[in-house]
Amino acid sequence: IPAESEIAVRAWFEQPNRVREERDEAGHRYVAVADGTRWWQRMPAWATTSDEGDGWGTRLVGHTIRPLLDPWPVVAGLDLTLEGPIELAGREALVVRAVPRPHPHLGGSEVLAYGADRHELAFDREHGVLLRARSLFAEEPFSSVELLTVSFDERFDPELFAFAAEP
């Protein structure tokens, strides 16, 4: 049985393509930022990279938060059944039972764990954002991705999306 692990991710997203994601994992902090066509990322013990005008790179920034904000790729290939209301992260949400189809047309989402019998998805009632994705095997949860705090319609300081040298 694999040891339980937890990864803390903080993310900020502003339309159309301003995103910052900070991930603390194994004692290191990974930071990735996109602001329009400019992007940069700092990967612990490896490198800091950046570029401008590269659509490939800007789509990769925010790979943890984007499927939660726009979850249609998450639910593709799943049979969905409404289970009921719940409150998560201080928000009204709807829980949906999601069972993988035998041969989905699209690959699985990073948010959902491979090998699950079913998933439990909780969507924000007002915005449709995925607040929690829990994967179950033999009715036991074995993977969960959850927004603990969420707010909408906030404006962020532009410096949040600017390159910052490592301290």
Tab-separated table of N, CA and C in Angstrom:
chain	number	residue	atom	x	y	z
A	1	ILE	N	0.858	-1.173	0.000
A	1	ILE	CA	0.000	0.000	0.000
A	1	ILE	C	0.901	1.231	0.000
A	2	PRO	N	0.707	2.126	-0.960
A	2	PRO	CA	1.531	3.335	-1.015
A	2	PRO	C	1.275	4.222	0.207
A	3	ALA	N	2.311	4.927	0.630
A	3	ALA	CA	2.170	5.868	1.736
A	3	ALA	C	1.307	7.050	1.297
A	4	GLU	N	0.548	7.565	2.231
A	4	GLU	CA	-0.280	8.740	1.934
A	4	GLU	C	0.631	9.938	1.752
A	5	SER	N	0.284	10.783	0.793
A	5	SER	CA	1.059	11.998	0.569
A	5	SER	C	0.105	13.153	0.322
A	6	GLU	N	0.609	14.329	0.568
A	6	GLU	CA	-0.196	15.534	0.343
A	6	GLU	C	0.671	16.560	-0.354
A	7	ILE	N	0.108	17.221	-1.333
A	7	ILE	CA	0.795	18.282	-2.058
A	7	ILE	C	-0.070	19.531	-1.937
A	8	ALA	N	0.518	20.603	-1.448
A	8	ALA	CA	-0.214	21.870	-1.335
A	8	ALA	C	0.027	22.689	-2.595
A	9	VAL	N	-1.054	23.151	-3.201
A	9	VAL	CA	-0.970	23.981	-4.400
A	9	VAL	C	-1.758	25.265	-4.149
A	10	ARG	N	-1.124	26.394	-4.395
A	10	ARG	CA	-1.813	27.681	-4.351
A	10	ARG	C	-1.877	28.194	-5.786
A	11	ALA	N	-3.026	28.711	-6.168
A	11	ALA	CA	-3.173	29.153	-7.557
A	11	ALA	C	-4.005	30.422	-7.631
A	12	TRP	N	-3.654	31.251	-8.599
A	12	TRP	CA	-4.388	32.466	-8.914
A	12	TRP	C	-4.663	32.433	-10.409
A	13	PHE	N	-5.871	32.782	-10.794
A	13	PHE	CA	-6.227	32.771	-12.214
A	13	PHE	C	-7.051	34.001	-12.518
A	14	GLU	N	-6.699	34.674	-13.603
A	14	GLU	CA	-7.421	35.858	-14.036
A	14	GLU	C	-7.582	35.750	-15.553
A	15	GLN	N	-8.801	35.900	-16.038
A	15	GLN	CA	-9.061	35.809	-17.474
A	15	GLN	C	-8.333	36.917	-18.215
A	16	PRO	N	-7.858	36.729	-19.436
A	16	PRO	CA	-8.026	35.527	-20.219
A	16	PRO	C	-6.942	34.488	-19.958
A	17	ASN	N	-5.698	34.905	-19.657
A	17	ASN	CA	-4.647	33.902	-19.464
A	17	ASN	C	-3.568	34.412	-18.512
A	18	ARG	N	-3.997	34.740	-17.317
A	18	ARG	CA	-3.039	35.086	-16.268
A	18	ARG	C	-3.206	34.024	-15.195
A	19	VAL	N	-2.147	33.280	-14.957
A	19	VAL	CA	-2.230	32.212	-13.969
A	19	VAL	C	-0.894	32.092	-13.241
A	20	ARG	N	-0.992	31.834	-11.975
A	20	ARG	CA	0.194	31.552	-11.160
A	20	ARG	C	-0.133	30.328	-10.324
A	21	GLU	N	0.798	29.378	-10.323
A	21	GLU	CA	0.610	28.167	-9.543
A	21	GLU	C	1.884	27.923	-8.744
A	22	GLU	N	1.721	27.736	-7.444
A	22	GLU	CA	2.841	27.407	-6.561
A	22	GLU	C	2.539	26.051	-5.937
A	23	ARG	N	3.496	25.146	-6.041
A	23	ARG	CA	3.303	23.782	-5.552
A	23	ARG	C	4.447	23.453	-4.593
A	24	ASP	N	4.089	23.054	-3.373
A	24	ASP	CA	5.073	22.600	-2.395
A	24	ASP	C	5.054	21.081	-2.377
A	25	GLU	N	6.206	20.501	-2.711
A	25	GLU	CA	6.288	19.050	-2.809
A	25	GLU	C	7.686	18.599	-2.424
A	26	ALA	N	7.775	17.638	-1.520
A	26	ALA	CA	9.051	17.054	-1.092
A	26	ALA	C	10.057	18.117	-0.650
A	27	GLY	N	9.570	19.137	0.051
A	27	GLY	CA	10.452	20.169	0.570
A	27	GLY	C	10.891	21.215	-0.430
A	28	HIS	N	10.341	21.199	-1.639
A	28	HIS	CA	10.700	22.179	-2.669
A	28	HIS	C	9.446	22.946	-3.098
A	29	ARG	N	9.650	24.145	-3.608
A	29	ARG	CA	8.542	24.935	-4.142
A	29	ARG	C	8.723	25.108	-5.640
A	30	TYR	N	7.739	24.623	-6.393
A	30	TYR	CA	7.678	24.777	-7.845
A	30	TYR	C	6.768	25.981	-8.119
A	31	VAL	N	7.199	26.898	-8.967
A	31	VAL	CA	6.405	28.074	-9.310
A	31	VAL	C	6.307	28.157	-10.828
A	32	ALA	N	5.091	28.364	-11.324
A	32	ALA	CA	4.878	28.559	-12.760
A	32	ALA	C	3.917	29.727	-12.943
A	33	VAL	N	4.238	30.605	-13.890
A	33	VAL	CA	3.447	31.813	-14.117
A	33	VAL	C	3.275	32.022	-15.617
A	34	ALA	N	2.049	32.379	-16.016
A	34	ALA	CA	1.785	32.795	-17.397
A	34	ALA	C	1.029	34.116	-17.347
A	35	ASP	N	1.415	35.023	-18.223
A	35	ASP	CA	0.725	36.313	-18.356
A	35	ASP	C	0.607	36.582	-19.850
A	36	GLY	N	-0.548	36.191	-20.401
A	36	GLY	CA	-0.714	36.303	-21.845
A	36	GLY	C	0.201	35.318	-22.534
A	37	THR	N	1.104	35.832	-23.388
A	37	THR	CA	2.015	34.944	-24.111
A	37	THR	C	3.360	34.781	-23.406
A	38	ARG	N	3.561	35.470	-22.284
A	38	ARG	CA	4.804	35.324	-21.524
A	38	ARG	C	4.606	34.280	-20.436
A	39	TRP	N	5.628	33.444	-20.228
A	39	TRP	CA	5.543	32.464	-19.154
A	39	TRP	C	6.921	32.180	-18.600
A	40	TRP	N	6.955	31.724	-17.364
A	40	TRP	CA	8.197	31.268	-16.740
A	40	TRP	C	7.846	30.231	-15.684
A	41	GLN	N	8.820	29.381	-15.400
A	41	GLN	CA	8.628	28.390	-14.343
A	41	GLN	C	9.955	28.123	-13.643
A	42	ARG	N	9.867	27.889	-12.351
A	42	ARG	CA	11.036	27.539	-11.552
A	42	ARG	C	10.798	26.136	-11.009
A	43	MET	N	11.678	25.211	-11.400
A	43	MET	CA	11.565	23.823	-10.954
A	43	MET	C	12.726	23.529	-10.021
A	44	PRO	N	12.432	23.117	-8.798
A	44	PRO	CA	13.489	22.903	-7.803
A	44	PRO	C	14.554	21.937	-8.300
A	45	ALA	N	15.784	22.271	-7.963
A	45	ALA	CA	16.939	21.415	-8.269
A	45	ALA	C	17.101	21.115	-9.750
A	46	TRP	N	16.481	21.922	-10.618
A	46	TRP	CA	16.654	21.684	-12.035
A	46	TRP	C	16.955	22.981	-12.760
A	47	ALA	N	15.938	23.826	-12.990
A	47	ALA	CA	16.179	25.039	-13.767
A	47	ALA	C	15.019	26.006	-13.636
A	48	THR	N	15.283	27.230	-14.056
A	48	THR	CA	14.230	28.216	-14.276
A	48	THR	C	14.193	28.458	-15.774
A	49	THR	N	13.021	28.334	-16.364
A	49	THR	CA	12.883	28.529	-17.803
A	49	THR	C	11.815	29.570	-18.065
A	50	SER	N	11.902	30.210	-19.232
A	50	SER	CA	10.898	31.197	-19.615
A	50	SER	C	10.890	31.340	-21.133
A	51	ASP	N	9.833	31.950	-21.620
A	51	ASP	CA	9.724	32.202	-23.046
A	51	ASP	C	8.576	33.172	-23.265
A	52	GLU	N	8.448	33.629	-24.484
A	52	GLU	CA	7.340	34.495	-24.856
A	52	GLU	C	6.833	34.043	-26.215
A	53	GLY	N	5.508	34.046	-26.354
A	53	GLY	CA	4.905	33.706	-27.628
A	53	GLY	C	4.734	32.224	-27.859
A	54	ASP	N	5.036	31.412	-26.861
A	54	ASP	CA	4.943	29.969	-27.002
A	54	ASP	C	3.637	29.487	-26.389
A	55	GLY	N	2.645	29.190	-27.210
A	55	GLY	CA	1.352	28.734	-26.715
A	55	GLY	C	1.446	27.444	-25.939
A	56	TRP	N	2.386	26.573	-26.316
A	56	TRP	CA	2.563	25.309	-25.614
A	56	TRP	C	2.885	25.569	-24.144
A	57	GLY	N	3.838	26.440	-23.887
A	57	GLY	CA	4.259	26.715	-22.515
A	57	GLY	C	3.182	27.385	-21.696
A	58	THR	N	2.456	28.331	-22.274
A	58	THR	CA	1.447	29.037	-21.495
A	58	THR	C	0.287	28.118	-21.126
A	59	ARG	N	-0.019	27.111	-21.936
A	59	ARG	CA	-1.092	26.166	-21.586
A	59	ARG	C	-0.664	25.226	-20.472
A	60	LEU	N	0.628	24.930	-20.369
A	60	LEU	CA	1.096	24.036	-19.312
A	60	LEU	C	1.076	24.705	-17.946
A	61	VAL	N	1.280	26.001	-17.923
A	61	VAL	CA	1.229	26.713	-16.648
A	61	VAL	C	-0.203	26.642	-16.133
A	62	GLY	N	-0.340	26.213	-14.896
A	62	GLY	CA	-1.673	26.088	-14.301
A	62	GLY	C	-2.313	24.743	-14.549
A	63	HIS	N	-1.509	23.720	-14.845
A	63	HIS	CA	-2.087	22.418	-15.200
A	63	HIS	C	-2.882	21.794	-14.050
A	64	THR	N	-2.648	22.216	-12.827
A	64	THR	CA	-3.423	21.693	-11.698
A	64	THR	C	-4.755	22.412	-11.571
A	65	ILE	N	-4.762	23.724	-11.731
A	65	ILE	CA	-5.981	24.509	-11.487
A	65	ILE	C	-6.914	24.580	-12.699
A	66	ARG	N	-6.372	24.575	-13.908
A	66	ARG	CA	-7.227	24.743	-15.092
A	66	ARG	C	-8.345	23.709	-15.205
A	67	PRO	N	-8.089	22.393	-14.967
A	67	PRO	CA	-9.197	21.429	-15.077
A	67	PRO	C	-10.280	21.632	-14.017
A	68	LEU	N	-9.933	22.262	-12.909
A	68	LEU	CA	-10.932	22.538	-11.881
A	68	LEU	C	-11.807	23.721	-12.295
A	69	LEU	N	-11.210	24.698	-12.962
A	69	LEU	CA	-11.952	25.889	-13.379
A	69	LEU	C	-12.814	25.637	-14.609
A	70	ASP	N	-12.368	24.756	-15.486
A	70	ASP	CA	-13.106	24.416	-16.708
A	70	ASP	C	-13.130	22.891	-16.815
A	71	PRO	N	-14.066	22.233	-16.095
A	71	PRO	CA	-13.977	20.780	-15.920
A	71	PRO	C	-14.541	19.911	-17.038
A	72	TRP	N	-14.912	20.460	-18.191
A	72	TRP	CA	-15.496	19.590	-19.217
A	72	TRP	C	-14.558	18.454	-19.616
A	73	PRO	N	-13.216	18.661	-19.714
A	73	PRO	CA	-12.372	17.510	-20.053
A	73	PRO	C	-12.353	16.442	-18.945
A	74	VAL	N	-12.611	16.851	-17.708
A	74	VAL	CA	-12.623	15.904	-16.595
A	74	VAL	C	-13.802	14.942	-16.725
A	75	VAL	N	-14.963	15.465	-17.133
A	75	VAL	CA	-16.175	14.631	-17.166
A	75	VAL	C	-16.351	13.874	-18.480
A	76	ALA	N	-15.574	14.210	-19.501
A	76	ALA	CA	-15.673	13.470	-20.755
A	76	ALA	C	-15.295	12.010	-20.498
A	77	GLY	N	-16.087	11.094	-21.001
A	77	GLY	CA	-15.802	9.678	-20.801
A	77	GLY	C	-16.351	9.117	-19.500
A	78	LEU	N	-17.204	9.889	-18.823
A	78	LEU	CA	-17.798	9.436	-17.564
A	78	LEU	C	-19.314	9.445	-17.672
A	79	ASP	N	-19.975	8.473	-17.047
A	79	ASP	CA	-21.428	8.500	-16.892
A	79	ASP	C	-21.718	9.188	-15.573
A	80	LEU	N	-22.567	10.228	-15.610
A	80	LEU	CA	-22.808	11.074	-14.446
A	80	LEU	C	-24.205	10.874	-13.880
A	81	THR	N	-24.303	10.870	-12.538
A	81	THR	CA	-25.575	10.786	-11.835
A	81	THR	C	-25.549	11.780	-10.690
A	82	LEU	N	-26.548	12.657	-10.627
A	82	LEU	CA	-26.632	13.642	-9.550
A	82	LEU	C	-26.921	12.940	-8.231
A	83	GLU	N	-26.115	13.248	-7.191
A	83	GLU	CA	-26.324	12.655	-5.874
A	83	GLU	C	-26.968	13.619	-4.896
A	84	GLY	N	-26.604	14.916	-4.926
A	84	GLY	CA	-27.244	15.857	-4.019
A	84	GLY	C	-26.363	17.029	-3.653
A	85	PRO	N	-26.914	17.929	-2.827
A	85	PRO	CA	-26.178	19.142	-2.442
A	85	PRO	C	-25.200	18.883	-1.291
A	86	ILE	N	-24.205	19.754	-1.219
A	86	ILE	CA	-23.186	19.710	-0.170
A	86	ILE	C	-22.597	21.116	-0.070
A	87	GLU	N	-21.891	21.406	1.001
A	87	GLU	CA	-21.157	22.666	1.103
A	87	GLU	C	-19.667	22.354	1.175
A	88	LEU	N	-18.887	23.003	0.324
A	88	LEU	CA	-17.427	22.842	0.292
A	88	LEU	C	-16.783	24.210	0.114
A	89	ALA	N	-15.699	24.437	0.801
A	89	ALA	CA	-14.955	25.702	0.695
A	89	ALA	C	-15.874	26.894	0.878
A	90	GLY	N	-16.896	26.736	1.743
A	90	GLY	CA	-17.849	27.813	1.995
A	90	GLY	C	-18.795	28.086	0.842
A	91	ARG	N	-18.925	27.147	-0.089
A	91	ARG	CA	-19.739	27.333	-1.286
A	91	ARG	C	-20.797	26.241	-1.365
A	92	GLU	N	-21.965	26.582	-1.923
A	92	GLU	CA	-22.977	25.578	-2.218
A	92	GLU	C	-22.511	24.780	-3.425
A	93	ALA	N	-22.607	23.456	-3.305
A	93	ALA	CA	-22.119	22.595	-4.384
A	93	ALA	C	-23.090	21.451	-4.622
A	94	LEU	N	-22.939	20.821	-5.778
A	94	LEU	CA	-23.692	19.616	-6.118
A	94	LEU	C	-22.712	18.472	-6.297
A	95	VAL	N	-23.029	17.330	-5.676
A	95	VAL	CA	-22.184	16.143	-5.805
A	95	VAL	C	-22.733	15.278	-6.925
A	96	VAL	N	-21.834	14.812	-7.767
A	96	VAL	CA	-22.180	13.972	-8.904
A	96	VAL	C	-21.374	12.684	-8.805
A	97	ARG	N	-22.050	11.559	-8.971
A	97	ARG	CA	-21.376	10.257	-9.053
A	97	ARG	C	-20.922	10.095	-10.499
A	98	ALA	N	-19.657	9.752	-10.700
A	98	ALA	CA	-19.087	9.654	-12.041
A	98	ALA	C	-18.430	8.294	-12.210
A	99	VAL	N	-18.938	7.519	-13.149
A	99	VAL	CA	-18.417	6.172	-13.398
A	99	VAL	C	-17.756	6.155	-14.771
A	100	PRO	N	-16.493	5.700	-14.830
A	100	PRO	CA	-15.811	5.664	-16.130
A	100	PRO	C	-16.524	4.729	-17.113
A	101	ARG	N	-16.668	5.197	-18.353
A	101	ARG	CA	-17.195	4.340	-19.413
A	101	ARG	C	-16.115	3.346	-19.803
A	102	PRO	N	-16.503	2.194	-20.360
A	102	PRO	CA	-15.496	1.176	-20.710
A	102	PRO	C	-14.400	1.679	-21.652
A	103	HIS	N	-14.761	2.485	-22.618
A	103	HIS	CA	-13.774	2.969	-23.588
A	103	HIS	C	-14.011	4.450	-23.864
A	104	PRO	N	-13.623	5.338	-22.930
A	104	PRO	CA	-13.838	6.768	-23.179
A	104	PRO	C	-13.035	7.240	-24.385
A	105	HIS	N	-13.580	8.242	-25.056
A	105	HIS	CA	-12.935	8.774	-26.253
A	105	HIS	C	-11.709	9.626	-25.927
A	106	LEU	N	-11.719	10.248	-24.760
A	106	LEU	CA	-10.596	11.089	-24.369
A	106	LEU	C	-9.817	10.414	-23.254
A	107	GLY	N	-8.533	10.754	-23.143
A	107	GLY	CA	-7.720	10.219	-22.052
A	107	GLY	C	-8.207	10.750	-20.724
A	108	GLY	N	-7.808	10.109	-19.658
A	108	GLY	CA	-8.227	10.517	-18.332
A	108	GLY	C	-7.633	11.848	-17.929
A	109	SER	N	-8.255	12.471	-16.964
A	109	SER	CA	-7.791	13.747	-16.450
A	109	SER	C	-6.810	13.512	-15.312
A	110	GLU	N	-5.833	14.387	-15.185
A	110	GLU	CA	-4.875	14.295	-14.090
A	110	GLU	C	-5.574	14.432	-12.733
A	111	VAL	N	-6.720	15.084	-12.715
A	111	VAL	CA	-7.475	15.290	-11.479
A	111	VAL	C	-8.057	13.971	-10.969
A	112	LEU	N	-8.384	13.046	-11.871
A	112	LEU	CA	-8.991	11.776	-11.497
A	112	LEU	C	-7.931	10.673	-11.493
A	113	ALA	N	-7.956	9.849	-10.453
A	113	ALA	CA	-6.959	8.782	-10.342
A	113	ALA	C	-7.315	7.616	-11.254
A	114	TYR	N	-6.325	7.102	-11.937
A	114	TYR	CA	-6.496	5.949	-12.815
A	114	TYR	C	-6.767	4.710	-11.965
A	115	GLY	N	-7.652	3.842	-12.435
A	115	GLY	CA	-7.947	2.599	-11.743
A	115	GLY	C	-9.129	2.674	-10.804
A	116	ALA	N	-9.769	3.826	-10.714
A	116	ALA	CA	-10.922	3.981	-9.814
A	116	ALA	C	-12.153	3.281	-10.385
A	117	ASP	N	-12.970	2.718	-9.484
A	117	ASP	CA	-14.271	2.170	-9.880
A	117	ASP	C	-15.230	3.299	-10.212
A	118	ARG	N	-15.095	4.376	-9.427
A	118	ARG	CA	-15.952	5.539	-9.636
A	118	ARG	C	-15.287	6.756	-9.014
A	119	HIS	N	-15.853	7.904	-9.325
A	119	HIS	CA	-15.368	9.175	-8.792
A	119	HIS	C	-16.551	9.920	-8.205
A	120	GLU	N	-16.263	10.777	-7.264
A	120	GLU	CA	-17.273	11.654	-6.682
A	120	GLU	C	-16.816	13.077	-6.967
A	121	LEU	N	-17.611	13.802	-7.736
A	121	LEU	CA	-17.253	15.162	-8.151
A	121	LEU	C	-18.203	16.146	-7.490
A	122	ALA	N	-17.668	17.244	-6.979
A	122	ALA	CA	-18.498	18.276	-6.363
A	122	ALA	C	-18.276	19.580	-7.130
A	123	PHE	N	-19.356	20.094	-7.727
A	123	PHE	CA	-19.297	21.304	-8.552
A	123	PHE	C	-19.934	22.486	-7.834
A	124	ASP	N	-19.294	23.643	-7.921
A	124	ASP	CA	-19.858	24.881	-7.393
A	124	ASP	C	-21.161	25.174	-8.131
A	125	ARG	N	-22.241	25.408	-7.384
A	125	ARG	CA	-23.559	25.622	-8.003
A	125	ARG	C	-23.605	26.884	-8.857
A	126	GLU	N	-22.905	27.918	-8.446
A	126	GLU	CA	-22.981	29.202	-9.156
A	126	GLU	C	-22.049	29.267	-10.359
A	127	HIS	N	-20.830	28.766	-10.221
A	127	HIS	CA	-19.818	28.939	-11.261
A	127	HIS	C	-19.469	27.678	-12.041
A	128	GLY	N	-19.900	26.510	-11.580
A	128	GLY	CA	-19.594	25.269	-12.284
A	128	GLY	C	-18.175	24.775	-12.089
A	129	VAL	N	-17.436	25.417	-11.212
A	129	VAL	CA	-16.061	25.033	-10.926
A	129	VAL	C	-16.067	23.718	-10.147
A	130	LEU	N	-15.111	22.870	-10.435
A	130	LEU	CA	-14.972	21.604	-9.724
A	130	LEU	C	-14.275	21.875	-8.393
A	131	LEU	N	-15.006	21.743	-7.288
A	131	LEU	CA	-14.456	22.014	-5.966
A	131	LEU	C	-13.731	20.807	-5.380
A	132	ARG	N	-14.196	19.593	-5.749
A	132	ARG	CA	-13.526	18.388	-5.255
A	132	ARG	C	-13.705	17.260	-6.255
A	133	ALA	N	-12.643	16.502	-6.441
A	133	ALA	CA	-12.678	15.276	-7.235
A	133	ALA	C	-12.088	14.181	-6.361
A	134	ARG	N	-12.916	13.225	-5.996
A	134	ARG	CA	-12.484	12.105	-5.144
A	134	ARG	C	-12.610	10.822	-5.947
A	135	SER	N	-11.549	10.018	-5.974
A	135	SER	CA	-11.555	8.745	-6.690
A	135	SER	C	-11.669	7.608	-5.682
A	136	LEU	N	-12.535	6.617	-6.011
A	136	LEU	CA	-12.787	5.498	-5.102
A	136	LEU	C	-12.524	4.164	-5.786
A	137	PHE	N	-12.035	3.225	-4.992
A	137	PHE	CA	-11.868	1.846	-5.433
A	137	PHE	C	-12.456	0.971	-4.339
A	138	ALA	N	-13.361	0.053	-4.718
A	138	ALA	CA	-14.068	-0.796	-3.751
A	138	ALA	C	-14.716	0.068	-2.668
A	139	GLU	N	-15.285	1.193	-3.092
A	139	GLU	CA	-15.999	2.151	-2.231
A	139	GLU	C	-15.116	2.851	-1.201
A	140	GLU	N	-13.794	2.745	-1.348
A	140	GLU	CA	-12.873	3.433	-0.451
A	140	GLU	C	-12.148	4.536	-1.211
A	141	PRO	N	-12.179	5.785	-0.698
A	141	PRO	CA	-11.439	6.868	-1.362
A	141	PRO	C	-9.936	6.589	-1.320
A	142	PHE	N	-9.262	6.810	-2.462
A	142	PHE	CA	-7.807	6.624	-2.470
A	142	PHE	C	-7.083	7.805	-3.103
A	143	SER	N	-7.833	8.753	-3.631
A	143	SER	CA	-7.224	9.959	-4.178
A	143	SER	C	-8.251	11.080	-4.128
A	144	SER	N	-7.779	12.273	-3.774
A	144	SER	CA	-8.700	13.404	-3.694
A	144	SER	C	-7.963	14.683	-4.062
A	145	VAL	N	-8.610	15.508	-4.865
A	145	VAL	CA	-8.134	16.848	-5.189
A	145	VAL	C	-9.250	17.786	-4.761
A	146	GLU	N	-8.931	18.756	-3.913
A	146	GLU	CA	-9.990	19.601	-3.355
A	146	GLU	C	-9.521	21.038	-3.210
A	147	LEU	N	-10.402	21.965	-3.589
A	147	LEU	CA	-10.146	23.375	-3.335
A	147	LEU	C	-10.567	23.649	-1.895
A	148	LEU	N	-9.649	24.105	-1.071
A	148	LEU	CA	-9.965	24.385	0.326
A	148	LEU	C	-10.490	25.795	0.503
A	149	THR	N	-10.009	26.706	-0.332
A	149	THR	CA	-10.440	28.102	-0.307
A	149	THR	C	-10.596	28.553	-1.748
A	150	VAL	N	-11.679	29.246	-2.033
A	150	VAL	CA	-11.892	29.747	-3.389
A	150	VAL	C	-12.642	31.072	-3.313
A	151	SER	N	-12.297	31.991	-4.200
A	151	SER	CA	-13.048	33.239	-4.323
A	151	SER	C	-13.098	33.591	-5.803
A	152	PHE	N	-14.090	34.390	-6.156
A	152	PHE	CA	-14.316	34.732	-7.561
A	152	PHE	C	-14.335	36.246	-7.739
A	153	ASP	N	-14.055	36.676	-8.969
A	153	ASP	CA	-14.152	38.082	-9.374
A	153	ASP	C	-13.211	39.002	-8.601
A	154	GLU	N	-12.041	38.495	-8.229
A	154	GLU	CA	-11.032	39.325	-7.581
A	154	GLU	C	-10.036	39.812	-8.613
A	155	ARG	N	-9.486	40.982	-8.393
A	155	ARG	CA	-8.403	41.501	-9.225
A	155	ARG	C	-7.111	41.318	-8.444
A	156	PHE	N	-6.029	40.966	-9.155
A	156	PHE	CA	-4.757	40.705	-8.500
A	156	PHE	C	-3.725	41.743	-8.895
A	157	ASP	N	-2.762	41.951	-8.021
A	157	ASP	CA	-1.643	42.837	-8.294
A	157	ASP	C	-0.869	42.275	-9.489
A	158	PRO	N	-0.597	43.077	-10.518
A	158	PRO	CA	0.140	42.586	-11.690
A	158	PRO	C	1.497	41.964	-11.338
A	159	GLU	N	2.101	42.375	-10.222
A	159	GLU	CA	3.391	41.816	-9.804
A	159	GLU	C	3.307	40.319	-9.506
A	160	LEU	N	2.119	39.843	-9.186
A	160	LEU	CA	1.916	38.423	-8.914
A	160	LEU	C	2.268	37.575	-10.146
A	161	PHE	N	2.128	38.166	-11.332
A	161	PHE	CA	2.359	37.448	-12.585
A	161	PHE	C	3.670	37.847	-13.265
A	162	ALA	N	4.501	38.614	-12.569
A	162	ALA	CA	5.797	39.049	-13.117
A	162	ALA	C	6.894	38.073	-12.698
A	163	PHE	N	7.941	38.012	-13.511
A	163	PHE	CA	9.071	37.144	-13.168
A	163	PHE	C	9.718	37.636	-11.875
A	164	ALA	N	10.050	36.687	-11.005
A	164	ALA	CA	10.737	37.010	-9.765
A	164	ALA	C	11.901	36.040	-9.610
A	165	ALA	N	13.091	36.595	-9.435
A	165	ALA	CA	14.267	35.742	-9.241
A	165	ALA	C	14.119	34.985	-7.926
A	166	GLU	N	14.764	33.837	-7.869
A	166	GLU	CA	14.684	33.019	-6.660
A	166	GLU	C	15.316	33.759	-5.489
A	167	PRO	N	14.619	33.727	-4.346
A	167	PRO	CA	15.160	34.465	-3.173
A	167	PRO	C	16.440	33.830	-2.643
